[in-house]
Short mmCIF file of C-alpha atoms in Angstrom, two decimals:
data_model
loop_
_atom_site.label_atom_id
_atom_site.label_comp_id
_atom_site.label_asym_id
_atom_site.label_seq_id
_atom_site.Cartn_x
_atom_site.Cartn_y
_atom_site.Cartn_z
CA UNK L 75 0.00 0.00 0.00
CA UNK L 76 1.36 3.49 -0.88
CA UNK L 77 2.15 6.07 1.85
CA UNK L 78 -1.02 7.37 3.50
CA UNK L 79 -0.08 11.06 3.29
CA UNK L 80 0.73 10.96 -0.42
CA UNK L 81 -2.45 9.01 -1.16
CA UNK L 82 -4.54 11.54 0.80
CA UNK L 83 -3.07 14.51 -1.12
CA UNK L 84 -3.68 12.83 -4.49
CA UNK L 85 -7.19 11.81 -3.42
CA UNK L 86 -8.01 15.36 -2.27
CA UNK L 87 -6.78 16.78 -5.59
CA UNK L 88 -8.82 14.23 -7.52
CA UNK L 89 -11.95 15.00 -5.46
CA UNK L 90 -11.89 18.78 -5.90
CA UNK L 91 -11.13 18.44 -9.62
CA UNK L 92 -13.90 15.87 -10.18
CA UNK L 93 -16.69 17.66 -8.28
CA UNK L 94 -17.43 20.51 -10.73
CA UNK L 95 -17.08 18.16 -13.68
CA UNK L 96 -19.52 15.66 -12.17
CA UNK L 97 -22.13 18.36 -11.56
CA UNK L 98 -21.68 19.75 -15.08
CA UNK L 99 -21.97 16.28 -16.64
CA UNK L 100 -25.23 15.67 -14.81
CA UNK L 101 -27.00 19.01 -15.21
CA UNK L 102 -25.72 20.30 -18.55
CA UNK L 103 -25.15 17.08 -20.52
CA UNK L 104 -27.37 14.33 -19.15
CA UNK L 105 -30.30 16.60 -18.18
CA UNK L 106 -30.43 15.11 -14.69
CA UNK L 107 -30.29 16.63 -11.18
CA UNK L 108 -26.77 17.34 -9.87
CA UNK L 109 -26.76 14.49 -7.37
CA UNK L 110 -26.53 11.97 -10.23
CA UNK L 111 -23.07 13.22 -11.12
CA UNK L 112 -22.05 13.54 -7.47
CA UNK L 113 -23.02 9.94 -6.67
CA UNK L 114 -21.20 8.74 -9.80
CA UNK L 115 -18.08 10.53 -8.52
CA UNK L 116 -18.54 8.82 -5.15
CA UNK L 117 -20.05 5.36 -5.62
CA UNK L 118 -19.01 4.88 -9.25
CA UNK L 119 -15.41 5.71 -8.40
CA UNK L 120 -15.46 3.59 -5.24
CA UNK L 121 -16.98 0.52 -6.92
CA UNK L 122 -14.51 0.54 -9.81
CA UNK L 123 -11.61 1.02 -7.39
CA UNK L 124 -12.71 -2.01 -5.37
CA UNK L 125 -13.50 -4.22 -8.37
CA UNK L 126 -10.38 -3.54 -10.42
CA UNK L 127 -7.01 -4.39 -8.82
CA UNK L 128 -5.14 -2.48 -11.52
CA UNK L 129 -2.80 0.30 -10.40
CA UNK L 130 -3.64 2.38 -13.51
CA UNK L 131 -7.43 2.21 -13.58
CA UNK L 132 -9.63 5.03 -12.35
CA UNK L 133 -13.34 5.16 -13.14
CA UNK L 134 -16.12 7.68 -12.59
CA UNK L 135 -18.54 9.94 -14.47
CA UNK L 136 -17.69 10.55 -18.10
CA UNK L 137 -18.33 13.36 -20.59
CA UNK L 138 -19.23 11.15 -23.55
CA UNK L 139 -21.54 8.81 -21.65
CA UNK L 140 -23.34 11.71 -19.97
CA UNK L 141 -23.89 13.37 -23.34
CA UNK L 142 -25.15 10.07 -24.77
CA UNK L 143 -27.86 9.94 -22.09
CA UNK L 144 -29.10 13.41 -23.06
CA UNK L 145 -29.00 12.65 -26.78
CA UNK L 146 -30.83 9.34 -26.38
CA UNK L 147 -33.60 10.54 -24.05
CA UNK L 148 -34.20 13.98 -25.53
CA UNK L 149 -36.98 12.73 -27.86
CA UNK L 150 -38.64 10.67 -25.09
CA UNK L 151 -39.41 13.04 -22.21
CA UNK L 152 -38.63 16.55 -20.88
CA UNK L 153 -35.32 16.79 -19.08
CA UNK L 154 -35.23 16.85 -15.24
CA UNK L 155 -38.77 15.43 -15.11
CA UNK L 156 -39.82 12.29 -13.22
CA UNK L 157 -40.38 10.29 -16.42
CA UNK L 158 -37.03 11.40 -17.80
CA UNK L 159 -35.20 10.36 -14.63
CA UNK L 160 -36.91 6.95 -14.67
CA UNK L 161 -35.93 6.37 -18.30
CA UNK L 162 -32.37 7.49 -17.56
CA UNK L 163 -32.05 4.92 -14.77
CA UNK L 164 -33.44 2.23 -17.09
CA UNK L 165 -31.05 3.26 -19.85
CA UNK L 166 -28.03 3.01 -17.52
CA UNK L 167 -29.13 -0.42 -16.22
CA UNK L 168 -29.62 -1.74 -19.76
CA UNK L 169 -26.18 -0.45 -20.70
CA UNK L 170 -24.68 -2.25 -17.68
CA UNK L 171 -26.39 -5.51 -18.70
CA UNK L 172 -25.06 -5.16 -22.26
CA UNK L 173 -21.56 -4.62 -20.85
CA UNK L 174 -21.98 -7.74 -18.72
CA UNK L 175 -22.49 -9.74 -21.92
CA UNK L 176 -19.03 -8.63 -23.05
CA UNK L 177 -17.65 -10.08 -19.81
CA UNK L 178 -19.55 -13.37 -19.88
CA UNK L 179 -19.15 -14.07 -23.61
CA UNK L 180 -15.40 -14.02 -24.17
CA UNK L 181 -15.48 -13.84 -28.03
CA UNK L 182 -17.83 -10.85 -27.73
CA UNK L 183 -15.39 -9.10 -25.39
CA UNK L 184 -12.59 -9.89 -27.82
CA UNK L 185 -14.38 -7.88 -30.52
CA UNK L 186 -13.60 -4.68 -28.60
CA UNK L 187 -9.98 -5.10 -29.68
CA UNK L 188 -11.16 -4.84 -33.30
CA UNK L 189 -12.48 -1.30 -32.74
CA UNK L 190 -9.50 0.76 -33.77
CA UNK L 191 -8.36 4.15 -32.56
CA UNK L 192 -9.66 6.22 -35.54
CA UNK L 193 -13.23 5.17 -34.65
CA UNK L 194 -12.90 6.10 -30.99
CA UNK L 195 -11.15 9.40 -31.74
CA UNK L 196 -13.72 10.26 -34.40
CA UNK L 197 -16.54 9.67 -31.91
CA UNK L 198 -14.80 11.66 -29.19
CA UNK L 199 -14.08 14.63 -31.47
CA UNK L 200 -17.64 14.64 -32.82
CA UNK L 201 -19.05 14.61 -29.30
CA UNK L 202 -16.62 17.39 -28.34
CA UNK L 203 -18.07 19.63 -31.06
CA UNK L 204 -21.57 18.67 -29.98
CA UNK L 205 -20.84 19.55 -26.34
CA UNK L 206 -19.64 23.02 -27.30
CA UNK L 207 -22.77 23.60 -29.36
CA UNK L 208 -25.13 22.20 -26.75
CA UNK L 209 -23.66 24.38 -23.97
CA UNK L 210 -24.22 27.66 -25.80
CA UNK L 211 -27.72 28.22 -24.40
CA UNK L 212 -26.74 27.55 -20.75
CA UNK L 213 -23.65 29.69 -21.27
CA UNK L 214 -25.93 32.59 -22.21
CA UNK L 215 -28.46 31.96 -19.44
CA UNK L 216 -31.14 30.61 -21.81
CA UNK L 217 -33.29 27.48 -21.40
CA UNK L 218 -31.77 24.29 -22.78
CA UNK L 219 -32.78 23.60 -26.38
CA UNK L 220 -34.99 20.51 -26.22
CA UNK L 221 -35.90 20.36 -29.91
CA UNK L 222 -35.04 17.07 -31.57
CA UNK L 223 -33.02 18.06 -34.61
CA UNK L 224 -29.57 17.07 -35.72
CA UNK L 225 -26.81 18.73 -33.70
CA UNK L 226 -25.60 21.27 -36.27
CA UNK L 227 -29.11 22.70 -36.59
CA UNK L 228 -29.29 22.93 -32.80
CA UNK L 229 -25.96 24.74 -32.85
CA UNK L 230 -27.19 27.32 -35.35
CA UNK L 231 -30.41 27.90 -33.40
CA UNK L 232 -28.50 28.26 -30.16
CA UNK L 233 -25.99 30.68 -31.68
CA UNK L 234 -28.76 32.89 -33.10
CA UNK L 235 -30.60 32.84 -29.76
CA UNK L 236 -27.42 33.85 -27.89
CA UNK L 237 -26.95 36.83 -30.21
CA UNK L 238 -30.57 37.95 -30.02
CA UNK L 239 -31.73 37.34 -26.44
CA UNK L 240 -28.68 36.14 -24.51
CA UNK L 241 -28.38 37.21 -20.87
CA UNK L 242 -25.32 39.47 -20.73
CA UNK L 243 -24.78 38.78 -17.03
CA UNK L 244 -24.73 35.02 -17.69
CA UNK L 245 -22.33 35.49 -20.61
CA UNK L 246 -20.02 37.55 -18.37
CA UNK L 247 -20.00 34.79 -15.72
CA UNK L 248 -19.29 32.18 -18.38
CA UNK L 249 -16.44 34.21 -19.83
CA UNK L 250 -14.89 34.80 -16.40
CA UNK L 251 -14.99 31.04 -15.75
CA UNK L 252 -13.61 30.17 -19.17
CA UNK L 253 -10.82 32.77 -19.20
CA UNK L 254 -9.74 31.97 -15.64
CA UNK L 255 -9.48 28.26 -16.45
CA UNK L 256 -7.49 28.92 -19.62
CA UNK L 257 -5.11 31.33 -17.89
CA UNK L 258 -4.51 29.05 -14.90
CA UNK L 259 -3.72 26.17 -17.24
CA UNK L 260 -0.64 28.04 -18.44
CA UNK L 261 1.06 27.52 -15.04
CA UNK L 262 2.17 23.92 -14.70
CA UNK L 263 1.86 23.72 -10.87
CA UNK L 264 -1.79 24.85 -11.07
CA UNK L 265 -2.76 23.12 -14.32
CA UNK L 266 -4.69 20.33 -12.61
CA UNK L 267 -6.64 22.89 -10.58
CA UNK L 268 -7.67 25.03 -13.56
CA UNK L 269 -11.29 23.85 -13.71
CA UNK L 270 -11.85 24.22 -9.98
CA UNK L 271 -10.34 27.73 -9.91
CA UNK L 272 -12.40 28.70 -12.97
CA UNK L 273 -15.59 27.62 -11.21
CA UNK L 274 -14.55 29.50 -8.06
CA UNK L 275 -13.93 32.68 -10.09
CA UNK L 276 -17.25 32.35 -11.94
CA UNK L 277 -19.13 31.73 -8.71
CA UNK L 278 -17.44 34.69 -6.98
CA UNK L 279 -18.34 36.98 -9.88
CA UNK L 280 -21.93 35.70 -9.83
CA UNK L 281 -22.21 36.49 -6.13
CA UNK L 282 -20.74 39.94 -6.77
CA UNK L 283 -23.37 40.62 -9.46
CA UNK L 284 -26.15 39.38 -7.18
CA UNK L 285 -24.95 41.70 -4.39
CA UNK L 286 -24.58 44.79 -6.60
CA UNK L 287 -27.24 44.38 -9.28
CA UNK L 288 -29.66 42.06 -7.53
CA UNK L 289 -30.49 38.45 -8.37
CA UNK L 290 -33.92 39.57 -9.60
CA UNK L 291 -32.12 41.51 -12.34
CA UNK L 292 -29.35 39.08 -13.21
CA UNK L 293 -31.73 36.07 -13.44
CA UNK L 294 -28.80 33.71 -13.01
CA UNK L 295 -29.74 30.07 -12.46
CA UNK L 296 -27.75 28.22 -9.82
CA UNK L 297 -27.07 24.53 -9.28
CA UNK L 298 -29.74 23.84 -6.65
CA UNK L 299 -30.16 23.14 -3.01
CA UNK L 300 -28.14 19.99 -2.25
CA UNK L 301 -29.27 19.59 1.35
CA UNK L 302 -31.26 16.48 0.30
CA UNK L 303 -28.05 14.73 -0.83
CA UNK L 304 -27.03 12.27 1.85
CA UNK L 305 -24.99 9.12 2.21
CA UNK L 306 -27.09 7.36 -0.42
CA UNK L 307 -30.29 8.07 -2.37
CA UNK L 308 -32.01 4.82 -3.48
CA UNK L 309 -33.85 4.79 -6.82
CA UNK L 310 -35.61 2.35 -9.14
CA UNK L 311 -35.44 2.16 -12.94
CA UNK L 312 -38.74 2.42 -14.78
CA UNK L 313 -40.06 -0.90 -16.16
CA UNK L 314 -43.81 -0.27 -16.03
CA UNK L 315 -46.07 -1.61 -18.75
CA UNK L 316 -46.86 1.91 -19.93
CA UNK L 317 -43.15 2.64 -20.40
CA UNK L 318 -42.27 -0.51 -22.36
CA UNK L 319 -42.78 1.13 -25.77
CA UNK L 320 -40.34 3.91 -24.88
CA UNK L 321 -37.90 1.42 -23.33
CA UNK L 322 -37.82 -0.54 -26.58
CA UNK L 323 -37.13 2.73 -28.38
CA UNK L 324 -34.06 3.46 -26.25
CA UNK L 325 -32.52 -0.02 -26.62
CA UNK L 326 -30.15 1.12 -29.42
CA UNK L 327 -29.16 4.00 -27.16
CA UNK L 328 -28.38 1.53 -24.36
CA UNK L 329 -26.12 -0.46 -26.70
CA UNK L 330 -24.41 2.76 -27.77
CA UNK L 331 -23.97 3.88 -24.15
CA UNK L 332 -22.46 0.50 -23.25
CA UNK L 333 -20.08 0.52 -26.21
CA UNK L 334 -18.96 4.09 -25.62
CA UNK L 335 -18.01 3.22 -22.05
CA UNK L 336 -16.21 0.04 -23.06
CA UNK L 337 -14.37 1.76 -25.93
CA UNK L 338 -13.04 4.42 -23.60
CA UNK L 339 -12.12 1.98 -20.83
CA UNK L 340 -10.16 -0.25 -23.22
CA UNK L 341 -8.51 2.74 -24.96
CA UNK L 342 -7.61 4.46 -21.67
CA UNK L 343 -6.06 1.31 -20.22
CA UNK L 344 -4.08 0.75 -23.43
CA UNK L 345 -2.68 4.28 -23.33
CA UNK L 346 -1.79 4.11 -19.65
CA UNK L 347 -0.15 0.71 -20.06
CA UNK L 348 2.04 2.13 -22.83
CA UNK L 349 2.95 5.24 -20.87
CA UNK L 350 3.81 3.26 -17.74
CA UNK L 351 5.52 0.41 -19.58
CA UNK L 352 3.29 -2.14 -17.85
CA UNK L 353 0.38 -4.38 -18.81
CA UNK L 354 -3.04 -4.78 -17.26
CA UNK L 355 -5.74 -6.91 -18.87
CA UNK L 356 -8.50 -4.62 -20.10
CA UNK L 357 -11.07 -7.31 -19.18
CA UNK L 358 -10.61 -6.23 -15.56
CA UNK L 359 -11.73 -2.73 -16.47
CA UNK L 360 -14.66 -4.10 -18.48
CA UNK L 361 -15.79 -6.21 -15.50
CA UNK L 362 -15.52 -3.22 -13.15
CA UNK L 363 -17.61 -1.07 -15.50
CA UNK L 364 -20.26 -3.74 -16.08
CA UNK L 365 -20.85 -4.57 -12.42
CA UNK L 366 -20.83 -0.90 -11.38
CA UNK L 367 -23.30 0.14 -14.09
CA UNK L 368 -25.67 -2.65 -13.06
CA UNK L 369 -25.68 -1.34 -9.48
CA UNK L 370 -25.45 2.46 -9.94
CA UNK L 371 -29.01 2.94 -11.36
CA UNK L 372 -30.32 1.86 -7.94
CA UNK L 373 -28.23 4.61 -6.29
CA UNK L 374 -29.34 7.61 -8.42
CA UNK L 375 -26.02 7.76 -10.27
CA UNK L 376 -24.64 8.39 -13.74
CA UNK L 377 -22.81 5.49 -15.40
CA UNK L 378 -19.08 5.04 -14.99
CA UNK L 379 -16.13 4.21 -17.21
CA UNK L 380 -12.38 4.75 -17.19
CA UNK L 381 -11.12 8.32 -17.49
CA UNK L 382 -7.74 8.80 -19.14
CA UNK L 383 -7.48 12.36 -17.80
CA UNK L 384 -8.05 11.30 -14.18
CA UNK L 385 -5.76 8.29 -14.60
CA UNK L 386 -3.03 10.51 -16.00
CA UNK L 387 -3.58 13.05 -13.20
CA UNK L 388 -3.08 10.38 -10.53
CA UNK L 389 -0.02 9.00 -12.33
CA UNK L 390 1.54 12.45 -12.75
CA UNK L 391 1.06 13.13 -9.02
CA UNK L 392 2.80 9.86 -8.17
CA UNK L 393 -0.27 8.14 -6.75
CA UNK L 394 -1.69 4.64 -6.97
CA UNK L 395 -4.97 4.89 -8.94
CA UNK L 396 -6.85 2.30 -6.91
CA UNK L 397 -6.18 3.77 -3.47
CA UNK L 398 -6.24 7.41 -4.62
CA UNK L 399 -9.64 6.87 -6.30
CA UNK L 400 -11.10 5.30 -3.16
CA UNK L 401 -9.80 8.14 -0.99
CA UNK L 402 -11.15 10.77 -3.43
CA UNK L 403 -14.62 9.17 -3.28
CA UNK L 404 -14.64 9.31 0.52
CA UNK L 405 -13.40 12.92 0.58
CA UNK L 406 -16.04 13.93 -1.96
CA UNK L 407 -18.75 12.32 0.14
CA UNK L 408 -17.65 14.40 3.16
CA UNK L 409 -17.56 17.55 1.00
CA UNK L 410 -21.12 16.99 -0.19
CA UNK L 411 -22.39 16.24 3.31
CA UNK L 412 -20.81 19.30 4.94
CA UNK L 413 -20.28 21.83 2.10
CA UNK L 414 -23.59 21.47 0.27
CA UNK L 415 -24.61 25.17 0.76
CA UNK L 416 -21.42 26.33 -0.98
CA UNK L 417 -21.84 23.90 -3.89
CA UNK L 418 -25.46 24.96 -4.37
CA UNK L 419 -24.56 28.57 -5.33
CA UNK L 420 -22.44 27.57 -8.36
CA UNK L 421 -24.05 29.31 -11.38
CA UNK L 422 -25.15 27.29 -14.40
CA UNK L 423 -23.24 29.53 -16.89
CA UNK L 424 -20.03 28.53 -15.08
CA UNK L 425 -20.95 24.85 -15.53
CA UNK L 426 -21.65 25.47 -19.21
CA UNK L 427 -18.25 27.13 -19.61
CA UNK L 428 -16.58 24.08 -18.07
CA UNK L 429 -18.42 21.76 -20.48
CA UNK L 430 -17.32 23.91 -23.43
CA UNK L 431 -13.74 23.70 -22.18
CA UNK L 432 -13.96 19.93 -21.79
CA UNK L 433 -15.49 19.64 -25.24
CA UNK L 434 -12.61 21.60 -26.72
CA UNK L 435 -10.14 19.37 -24.85
CA UNK L 436 -11.69 16.33 -26.52
CA UNK L 437 -10.56 17.66 -29.90
CA UNK L 438 -6.87 16.92 -29.47
CA UNK L 439 -4.87 17.51 -32.64
CA UNK L 440 -1.99 15.36 -31.39
CA UNK L 441 -4.35 12.37 -31.29
CA UNK L 442 -5.97 13.22 -34.62
CA UNK L 443 -2.91 14.06 -36.71
CA UNK L 444 -1.57 10.48 -37.10
CA UNK L 445 -4.86 9.37 -38.69
CA UNK L 446 -4.42 11.76 -41.63
CA UNK L 447 -1.11 10.16 -42.57
CA UNK L 448 -2.97 7.09 -43.81
CA UNK L 449 -5.89 7.39 -46.22
CA UNK L 450 -7.84 4.50 -44.75
CA UNK L 451 -7.53 5.74 -41.18
CA UNK L 452 -8.52 9.23 -42.34
CA UNK L 453 -11.69 7.90 -43.98
CA UNK L 454 -12.67 5.91 -40.87
CA UNK L 455 -11.99 8.91 -38.59
CA UNK L 456 -13.96 11.38 -40.74
CA UNK L 457 -16.85 8.95 -41.16
CA UNK L 458 -17.15 8.49 -37.39
CA UNK L 459 -16.74 12.22 -36.74
CA UNK L 460 -19.34 13.33 -39.31
CA UNK L 461 -21.76 10.57 -38.32
CA UNK L 462 -21.96 12.03 -34.81
CA UNK L 463 -22.89 15.42 -36.25
CA UNK L 464 -25.30 14.27 -38.97
CA UNK L 465 -26.71 10.98 -37.61
CA UNK L 466 -26.40 10.01 -33.96
CA UNK L 467 -24.01 8.16 -31.67
CA UNK L 468 -25.36 4.71 -32.54
CA UNK L 469 -25.10 5.46 -36.25
CA UNK L 470 -21.55 6.73 -35.78
CA UNK L 471 -20.52 3.52 -33.99
CA UNK L 472 -22.05 1.37 -36.74
CA UNK L 473 -20.59 3.40 -39.62
CA UNK L 474 -17.11 3.57 -38.11
CA UNK L 475 -17.06 -0.12 -37.17
CA UNK L 476 -18.24 -1.26 -40.60
CA UNK L 477 -15.60 0.87 -42.31
CA UNK L 478 -12.82 -0.38 -40.02
CA UNK L 479 -13.82 -4.02 -40.59
CA UNK L 480 -14.17 -3.43 -44.34
CA UNK L 481 -10.68 -1.94 -44.58
CA UNK L 482 -9.25 -4.78 -42.50
CA UNK L 483 -10.85 -7.37 -44.78
CA UNK L 484 -9.74 -5.42 -47.86
CA UNK L 485 -6.16 -5.58 -46.62
CA UNK L 486 -6.37 -9.32 -46.05
CA UNK L 487 -8.08 -9.95 -49.39
CA UNK L 488 -5.33 -8.18 -51.35
CA UNK L 489 -2.06 -10.04 -50.73
CA UNK L 490 1.22 -8.89 -52.25
CA UNK L 491 1.57 -10.83 -55.53
CA UNK L 492 4.63 -10.57 -57.78
CA UNK L 493 5.41 -12.25 -61.11
CA UNK L 494 9.11 -12.65 -61.92
CA UNK L 495 9.65 -14.65 -65.07
CA UNK L 496 7.41 -17.68 -64.62
CA UNK L 497 7.45 -17.56 -60.79
CA UNK L 498 4.26 -16.26 -59.19
CA UNK L 499 5.05 -15.39 -55.56
CA UNK L 500 2.26 -14.81 -53.00
CA UNK L 501 2.88 -12.91 -49.77
CA UNK L 502 -0.12 -12.72 -47.45
CA UNK L 503 -3.22 -14.83 -46.90
CA UNK L 504 -4.42 -17.43 -49.39
CA UNK L 505 -8.08 -17.87 -48.56
CA UNK L 506 -11.51 -17.51 -50.12
CA UNK L 507 -11.44 -13.69 -49.94
CA UNK L 508 -8.06 -13.31 -51.66
CA UNK L 509 -8.52 -16.04 -54.30
CA UNK L 510 -10.22 -13.78 -56.90
CA UNK L 511 -7.19 -11.44 -56.86
CA UNK L 512 -4.71 -14.33 -56.95
CA UNK L 513 -6.57 -16.16 -59.73
CA UNK L 514 -6.65 -13.04 -61.90
CA UNK L 515 -2.85 -12.73 -61.70
CA UNK L 516 -2.47 -16.50 -62.14
CA UNK L 517 -4.40 -16.55 -65.41
CA UNK L 518 -2.40 -13.60 -66.73
CA UNK L 519 0.76 -15.55 -65.93
CA UNK L 520 -0.58 -18.69 -67.66
CA UNK L 521 -1.31 -16.62 -70.76
CA UNK L 522 2.37 -15.61 -70.93
CA UNK L 523 3.93 -18.97 -69.98
CA UNK L 524 2.10 -22.27 -69.63
CA UNK L 525 4.63 -23.56 -67.05
CA UNK L 526 4.13 -21.35 -64.00
CA UNK L 527 5.65 -21.89 -60.57
CA UNK L 528 3.45 -20.79 -57.64
CA UNK L 529 5.64 -19.89 -54.67
CA UNK L 530 3.60 -19.68 -51.45
CA UNK L 531 6.54 -19.76 -49.04
CA UNK L 532 5.43 -16.47 -47.47
CA UNK L 533 1.73 -17.22 -47.11
CA UNK L 534 0.68 -16.57 -43.52
CA UNK L 535 -2.58 -18.47 -43.69
CA UNK L 536 -4.15 -20.91 -46.17
CA UNK L 537 -7.76 -22.03 -45.67
CA UNK L 538 -9.42 -25.14 -47.10
CA UNK L 539 -10.62 -23.33 -50.22
CA UNK L 540 -7.08 -22.13 -50.85
CA UNK L 541 -5.77 -25.68 -50.51
CA UNK L 542 -8.39 -26.94 -52.98
CA UNK L 543 -7.41 -24.23 -55.47
CA UNK L 544 -3.72 -25.15 -55.23
CA UNK L 545 -4.60 -28.82 -55.72
CA UNK L 546 -6.77 -28.01 -58.75
CA UNK L 547 -4.06 -25.80 -60.29
CA UNK L 548 -1.47 -28.56 -59.86
CA UNK L 549 -3.86 -31.20 -61.23
CA UNK L 550 -4.33 -29.12 -64.36
CA UNK L 551 -0.57 -29.63 -65.00
CA UNK L 552 -0.09 -25.95 -65.76
CA UNK L 553 1.84 -25.17 -62.60
CA UNK L 554 4.45 -26.42 -60.22
CA UNK L 555 4.12 -25.60 -56.51
CA UNK L 556 7.09 -24.33 -54.51
CA UNK L 557 7.21 -23.99 -50.74
CA UNK L 558 10.79 -23.01 -50.00
CA UNK L 559 10.28 -23.85 -46.36
CA UNK L 560 10.67 -27.53 -47.46
CA UNK L 561 14.02 -26.96 -49.14
CA UNK L 562 17.18 -28.93 -48.31
CA UNK L 563 18.87 -25.66 -47.32
CA UNK L 564 16.33 -25.15 -44.55
CA UNK L 565 16.85 -28.68 -43.25
CA UNK L 566 20.62 -28.28 -43.35
CA UNK L 567 20.40 -25.05 -41.42
CA UNK L 568 18.23 -26.70 -38.77
CA UNK L 569 20.61 -29.66 -38.42
CA UNK L 570 23.62 -27.35 -38.05
CA UNK L 571 21.78 -25.25 -35.44
CA UNK L 572 20.89 -28.40 -33.47
CA UNK L 573 24.49 -29.64 -33.61
CA UNK L 574 25.83 -26.27 -32.45
CA UNK L 575 23.41 -26.31 -29.54
CA UNK L 576 24.57 -29.71 -28.42
CA UNK L 577 28.22 -28.70 -28.61
CA UNK L 578 27.51 -25.61 -26.46
CA UNK L 579 25.82 -27.74 -23.82
CA UNK L 580 28.60 -30.34 -23.90
CA UNK L 581 26.32 -33.15 -25.04
CA UNK L 582 27.65 -35.86 -27.35
CA UNK L 583 26.38 -35.83 -30.88
CA UNK L 584 23.89 -38.54 -31.62
CA UNK L 585 21.70 -39.65 -34.41
CA UNK L 586 19.15 -37.06 -35.39
CA UNK L 587 15.76 -37.75 -33.92
CA UNK L 588 13.41 -37.58 -36.90
CA UNK L 589 10.46 -36.88 -34.62
CA UNK L 590 11.98 -33.48 -33.77
CA UNK L 591 12.58 -32.40 -37.33
CA UNK L 592 10.70 -29.45 -38.71
CA UNK L 593 7.47 -30.35 -40.44
CA UNK L 594 8.81 -28.44 -43.41
#
């Protein structure tokens, strides 16, 4: 166990950084009361810390998953209402059950490794743009746009509304929060505290305006009274007969929510493993997410998944993610129990400014730039990115996944084939998908020389259909097959290597055991 003092300092830092984000995720993105984000930062973080023994994993509320809840439920019911909250709890539980399938069915969990980085980054960047657009109305002190149009149309409507009827006092508070956070980020010692200090500055300016101008004139909306938030707040998902039609409607959203969480958990653990030079099985993170998201809907909480930013924060501070996360959850619980009146006066424009900042942080050029060096990766990235803006999250996942799989299969179905004289050499896979390409080159070779040699020494994989094609080509007496792995040179090399090994170990030479010879 790491030193108690160091763990406490890292946990305190993590708690004060997570609190404003958790509230913003809940109120501005998911359309839920603030306690949903707070409980996710307490119980979600604590559950994942207990379930995952990894030293790099840190779970909790997430920007993308919170936004996915708002996007999925926006057409179903008004935000912050009783029906909306019930559907949100049901959506989170369904997502947890879907994630559990990826734990129980091993081949299904293995498919997560086939989702490549361009898809995930395209989704994250698209959601980042959407978050900036969606926060415009709260930033200007206007009601949240609940119309169900595609995001770019919402962005245009919100921008026009801000220009025409935006609350100047709210815009000032948002700008103070945003500018303070950006300025503080320039000092390395305070970089991790930028969001907290931005919220403090925005809240202080809001209180100043209320004292000088009057809250009846500023009309600034605040978080809410959090005195009702206690140790736990039990809740039940909605599965009534009247709600079944709407629940069926949100099933694709539940799948999307589950996949978004799993994508980010797997990607975050991969990145941290590479940075730390260690390895932790991502299935541990998947199990922690699945179990937590099956329990959290009964505790009035947002869903949880791994957070690369929080994991990197703990690592940069020299902490152990598991213990630091558990300590941060306990500290945050004490803060909510004893500092609720101070948290309640945080203005909503400050929360909107933080969401806009987080959305901008999701568009990281350093992560995007490598994808544009390869045409196929660029197409997959742009398809995922644009699908978020023009379709929805579920459509973006489907489009990006299909393109990634299609490019992977295209690569496998187009082996490197060269014709030198009458030797046709195949490098790659010889299977049903690549046979049309190979046969086309084969027939061109036969047209030039009726005695062709097919060299498949560098074929990585040959399926049954490939074997039948080779047999048919040889039976037609047009070709001769060459597998240079069966050559005498190879056998001689192996025998010499075996003899050298025996001499080094001091063993007497003996007759070669044919059972240990190479199959080639």
